[in-house]
Amino acid sequence: MPKYRIIFDGEEQDEVFDSEVAAEEYALYLRSCTRLGAEILHMSNPGDYDYDEDSFEDSEYEIIEEE
């Protein structure tokens, strides 16, 4: 049975998933955490952390199948 991993922002994550769907859901969760973190940092110190909801670039991810 194949296993799946995520490469998120160029870094391979430690988690291993039994299905591609589960890996995709987790990657989207990581992406939302990145966005939320950027928003929180901006609210706490807007001078140091720029954040624009419309121009924020989501992190890239790739799902790979382990052999």
Short mmCIF file of N, CA, C and O in Angstrom, two decimals:
data_model
loop_
_atom_site.label_atom_id
_atom_site.label_comp_id
_atom_site.label_asym_id
_atom_site.label_seq_id
_atom_site.Cartn_x
_atom_site.Cartn_y
_atom_site.Cartn_z
N MET A 1 0.85 -1.18 0.00
CA MET A 1 0.00 0.00 0.00
C MET A 1 0.90 1.24 0.00
O MET A 1 1.79 1.37 0.84
N PRO A 2 0.67 2.16 -0.92
CA PRO A 2 1.54 3.35 -1.01
C PRO A 2 1.34 4.29 0.18
O PRO A 2 0.27 4.38 0.76
N LYS A 3 2.40 4.99 0.52
CA LYS A 3 2.38 6.01 1.57
C LYS A 3 2.73 7.34 0.91
O LYS A 3 3.41 7.40 -0.12
N TYR A 4 2.29 8.42 1.50
CA TYR A 4 2.49 9.74 0.92
C TYR A 4 3.12 10.69 1.92
O TYR A 4 2.88 10.60 3.11
N ARG A 5 3.94 11.59 1.39
CA ARG A 5 4.57 12.64 2.18
C ARG A 5 4.32 13.98 1.50
O ARG A 5 3.99 14.03 0.33
N ILE A 6 4.58 15.04 2.25
CA ILE A 6 4.38 16.39 1.74
C ILE A 6 5.71 17.11 1.74
O ILE A 6 6.47 17.05 2.72
N ILE A 7 5.98 17.79 0.65
CA ILE A 7 7.09 18.75 0.61
C ILE A 7 6.42 20.12 0.66
O ILE A 7 5.68 20.50 -0.25
N PHE A 8 6.64 20.83 1.76
CA PHE A 8 5.98 22.11 1.99
C PHE A 8 7.03 23.20 2.06
O PHE A 8 7.93 23.15 2.89
N ASP A 9 6.95 24.17 1.19
CA ASP A 9 7.93 25.25 1.09
C ASP A 9 9.35 24.71 0.94
O ASP A 9 10.29 25.22 1.55
N GLY A 10 9.50 23.64 0.18
CA GLY A 10 10.81 23.08 -0.09
C GLY A 10 11.36 22.16 0.98
O GLY A 10 12.46 21.64 0.84
N GLU A 11 10.62 21.95 2.05
CA GLU A 11 11.06 21.08 3.14
C GLU A 11 10.14 19.87 3.25
O GLU A 11 8.93 20.02 3.34
N GLU A 12 10.74 18.69 3.28
CA GLU A 12 9.95 17.47 3.43
C GLU A 12 9.46 17.36 4.86
O GLU A 12 10.22 17.48 5.81
N GLN A 13 8.17 17.14 5.01
CA GLN A 13 7.56 17.02 6.33
C GLN A 13 7.74 15.60 6.87
O GLN A 13 7.89 14.65 6.11
N ASP A 14 7.71 15.46 8.18
CA ASP A 14 7.93 14.16 8.83
C ASP A 14 6.72 13.23 8.73
O ASP A 14 6.88 12.02 8.77
N GLU A 15 5.54 13.80 8.63
CA GLU A 15 4.32 13.00 8.64
C GLU A 15 4.21 12.12 7.40
O GLU A 15 4.58 12.52 6.31
N VAL A 16 3.69 10.91 7.61
CA VAL A 16 3.44 9.97 6.51
C VAL A 16 1.94 9.68 6.50
O VAL A 16 1.34 9.45 7.55
N PHE A 17 1.34 9.69 5.31
CA PHE A 17 -0.10 9.53 5.18
C PHE A 17 -0.43 8.27 4.39
O PHE A 17 0.30 7.89 3.47
N ASP A 18 -1.55 7.67 4.72
CA ASP A 18 -1.99 6.45 4.04
C ASP A 18 -2.69 6.73 2.72
O ASP A 18 -2.80 5.84 1.87
N SER A 19 -3.18 7.95 2.54
CA SER A 19 -3.86 8.28 1.29
C SER A 19 -3.42 9.67 0.81
O SER A 19 -3.00 10.51 1.59
N GLU A 20 -3.56 9.85 -0.48
CA GLU A 20 -3.22 11.14 -1.07
C GLU A 20 -4.19 12.22 -0.60
O GLU A 20 -3.82 13.38 -0.42
N VAL A 21 -5.43 11.84 -0.36
CA VAL A 21 -6.44 12.78 0.11
C VAL A 21 -6.07 13.32 1.50
O VAL A 21 -6.16 14.52 1.76
N ALA A 22 -5.63 12.44 2.39
CA ALA A 22 -5.23 12.85 3.74
C ALA A 22 -4.02 13.79 3.67
O ALA A 22 -3.95 14.78 4.40
N ALA A 23 -3.09 13.49 2.78
CA ALA A 23 -1.92 14.35 2.62
C ALA A 23 -2.33 15.72 2.09
O ALA A 23 -1.82 16.75 2.55
N GLU A 24 -3.24 15.74 1.14
CA GLU A 24 -3.74 17.00 0.58
C GLU A 24 -4.43 17.84 1.65
O GLU A 24 -4.21 19.05 1.74
N GLU A 25 -5.26 17.22 2.47
CA GLU A 25 -5.95 17.93 3.54
C GLU A 25 -4.95 18.54 4.52
O GLU A 25 -5.12 19.68 4.96
N TYR A 26 -3.91 17.79 4.86
CA TYR A 26 -2.91 18.30 5.79
C TYR A 26 -2.11 19.44 5.16
O TYR A 26 -1.80 20.43 5.83
N ALA A 27 -1.79 19.33 3.89
CA ALA A 27 -1.07 20.40 3.20
C ALA A 27 -1.90 21.68 3.18
O ALA A 27 -1.37 22.78 3.39
N LEU A 28 -3.18 21.56 2.95
CA LEU A 28 -4.05 22.73 2.96
C LEU A 28 -4.17 23.32 4.37
O LEU A 28 -4.26 24.54 4.54
N TYR A 29 -4.15 22.46 5.37
CA TYR A 29 -4.13 22.93 6.76
C TYR A 29 -2.86 23.72 7.04
O TYR A 29 -2.91 24.81 7.62
N LEU A 30 -1.70 23.21 6.60
CA LEU A 30 -0.44 23.93 6.79
C LEU A 30 -0.47 25.27 6.08
O LEU A 30 0.00 26.28 6.61
N ARG A 31 -1.05 25.29 4.91
CA ARG A 31 -1.16 26.53 4.14
C ARG A 31 -2.01 27.55 4.90
O ARG A 31 -1.67 28.73 4.97
N SER A 32 -3.12 27.11 5.50
CA SER A 32 -3.98 28.04 6.24
C SER A 32 -3.28 28.53 7.50
O SER A 32 -3.45 29.69 7.89
N CYS A 33 -2.48 27.68 8.13
CA CYS A 33 -1.72 28.10 9.31
C CYS A 33 -0.70 29.18 8.95
O CYS A 33 -0.48 30.12 9.71
N THR A 34 -0.09 29.05 7.79
CA THR A 34 0.88 30.04 7.33
C THR A 34 0.21 31.39 7.13
O THR A 34 0.73 32.43 7.55
N ARG A 35 -0.95 31.38 6.52
CA ARG A 35 -1.70 32.62 6.28
C ARG A 35 -2.13 33.25 7.61
O ARG A 35 -1.98 34.45 7.83
N LEU A 36 -2.66 32.44 8.50
CA LEU A 36 -3.12 32.94 9.79
C LEU A 36 -1.96 33.52 10.59
O LEU A 36 -2.07 34.57 11.22
N GLY A 37 -0.82 32.83 10.57
CA GLY A 37 0.35 33.33 11.27
C GLY A 37 0.82 34.67 10.74
O GLY A 37 1.17 35.57 11.51
N ALA A 38 0.81 34.84 9.42
CA ALA A 38 1.19 36.12 8.83
C ALA A 38 0.23 37.23 9.24
O ALA A 38 0.65 38.35 9.54
N GLU A 39 -1.04 36.89 9.29
CA GLU A 39 -2.05 37.88 9.69
C GLU A 39 -1.87 38.28 11.17
O GLU A 39 -1.93 39.46 11.51
N ILE A 40 -1.62 37.31 12.03
CA ILE A 40 -1.43 37.60 13.45
C ILE A 40 -0.17 38.43 13.68
O ILE A 40 -0.18 39.39 14.47
N LEU A 41 0.92 38.08 13.01
CA LEU A 41 2.14 38.87 13.15
C LEU A 41 1.92 40.30 12.70
O LEU A 41 2.40 41.25 13.33
N HIS A 42 1.18 40.48 11.63
CA HIS A 42 0.88 41.82 11.14
C HIS A 42 0.05 42.62 12.14
O HIS A 42 0.31 43.79 12.38
N MET A 43 -0.94 41.95 12.76
CA MET A 43 -1.79 42.65 13.73
C MET A 43 -0.99 43.04 14.98
O MET A 43 -1.23 44.08 15.57
N SER A 44 -0.03 42.21 15.37
CA SER A 44 0.72 42.50 16.59
C SER A 44 1.83 43.53 16.36
O SER A 44 2.22 44.23 17.29
N ASN A 45 2.35 43.60 15.12
CA ASN A 45 3.41 44.55 14.83
C ASN A 45 3.40 44.87 13.34
O ASN A 45 4.26 44.39 12.59
N PRO A 46 2.47 45.71 12.90
CA PRO A 46 2.32 45.96 11.47
C PRO A 46 3.52 46.64 10.82
O PRO A 46 3.72 46.50 9.62
N GLY A 47 4.33 47.33 11.58
CA GLY A 47 5.50 47.99 11.01
C GLY A 47 6.56 47.00 10.54
O GLY A 47 7.29 47.26 9.58
N ASP A 48 6.66 45.87 11.20
CA ASP A 48 7.67 44.88 10.85
C ASP A 48 7.15 43.77 9.94
O ASP A 48 7.93 43.10 9.27
N TYR A 49 5.84 43.54 9.95
CA TYR A 49 5.28 42.42 9.19
C TYR A 49 4.18 42.92 8.26
O TYR A 49 3.05 43.14 8.70
N ASP A 50 4.51 43.10 7.01
CA ASP A 50 3.50 43.49 6.03
C ASP A 50 2.61 42.30 5.72
O ASP A 50 3.06 41.16 5.63
N TYR A 51 1.34 42.57 5.57
CA TYR A 51 0.39 41.53 5.19
C TYR A 51 -0.75 42.18 4.44
O TYR A 51 -1.36 43.13 4.91
N ASP A 52 -1.00 41.69 3.25
CA ASP A 52 -2.14 42.14 2.47
C ASP A 52 -2.91 40.90 2.04
O ASP A 52 -2.37 40.03 1.35
N GLU A 53 -4.13 40.80 2.48
CA GLU A 53 -4.94 39.62 2.21
C GLU A 53 -5.05 39.31 0.72
O GLU A 53 -5.04 38.16 0.30
N ASP A 54 -5.14 40.36 -0.09
CA ASP A 54 -5.31 40.15 -1.53
C ASP A 54 -4.04 39.74 -2.25
O ASP A 54 -4.09 39.06 -3.27
N SER A 55 -2.88 40.16 -1.74
CA SER A 55 -1.63 39.85 -2.45
C SER A 55 -0.78 38.80 -1.73
O SER A 55 0.34 38.52 -2.17
N PHE A 56 -1.28 38.22 -0.65
CA PHE A 56 -0.53 37.19 0.08
C PHE A 56 -0.34 35.96 -0.82
O PHE A 56 -1.28 35.47 -1.42
N GLU A 57 0.90 35.51 -0.93
CA GLU A 57 1.19 34.34 -1.74
C GLU A 57 1.21 33.10 -0.86
O GLU A 57 2.01 33.00 0.07
N ASP A 58 0.32 32.16 -1.17
CA ASP A 58 0.27 30.91 -0.41
C ASP A 58 1.53 30.09 -0.64
O ASP A 58 2.13 30.14 -1.71
N SER A 59 1.89 29.33 0.36
CA SER A 59 3.06 28.47 0.28
C SER A 59 2.83 27.36 -0.73
O SER A 59 1.71 26.87 -0.91
N GLU A 60 3.90 26.95 -1.39
CA GLU A 60 3.83 25.86 -2.36
C GLU A 60 3.98 24.54 -1.64
O GLU A 60 4.68 24.44 -0.64
N TYR A 61 3.30 23.52 -2.16
CA TYR A 61 3.46 22.18 -1.61
C TYR A 61 3.37 21.14 -2.73
O TYR A 61 2.83 21.42 -3.80
N GLU A 62 3.94 19.98 -2.44
CA GLU A 62 3.91 18.88 -3.38
C GLU A 62 3.69 17.61 -2.58
O GLU A 62 4.27 17.44 -1.52
N ILE A 63 2.85 16.74 -3.09
CA ILE A 63 2.62 15.46 -2.44
C ILE A 63 3.38 14.41 -3.22
O ILE A 63 3.25 14.32 -4.45
N ILE A 64 4.21 13.64 -2.50
CA ILE A 64 5.01 12.62 -3.16
C ILE A 64 4.65 11.25 -2.60
O ILE A 64 4.25 11.12 -1.44
N GLU A 65 4.79 10.25 -3.44
CA GLU A 65 4.51 8.88 -3.03
C GLU A 65 5.82 8.23 -2.61
O GLU A 65 6.80 8.31 -3.34
N GLU A 66 5.83 7.63 -1.44
CA GLU A 66 7.02 6.92 -0.97
C GLU A 66 7.09 5.56 -1.64
O GLU A 66 6.08 4.95 -1.93
N GLU A 67 8.30 5.12 -1.83
CA GLU A 67 8.49 3.80 -2.46
C GLU A 67 8.76 2.75 -1.43
O GLU A 67 9.24 2.95 -0.39
#
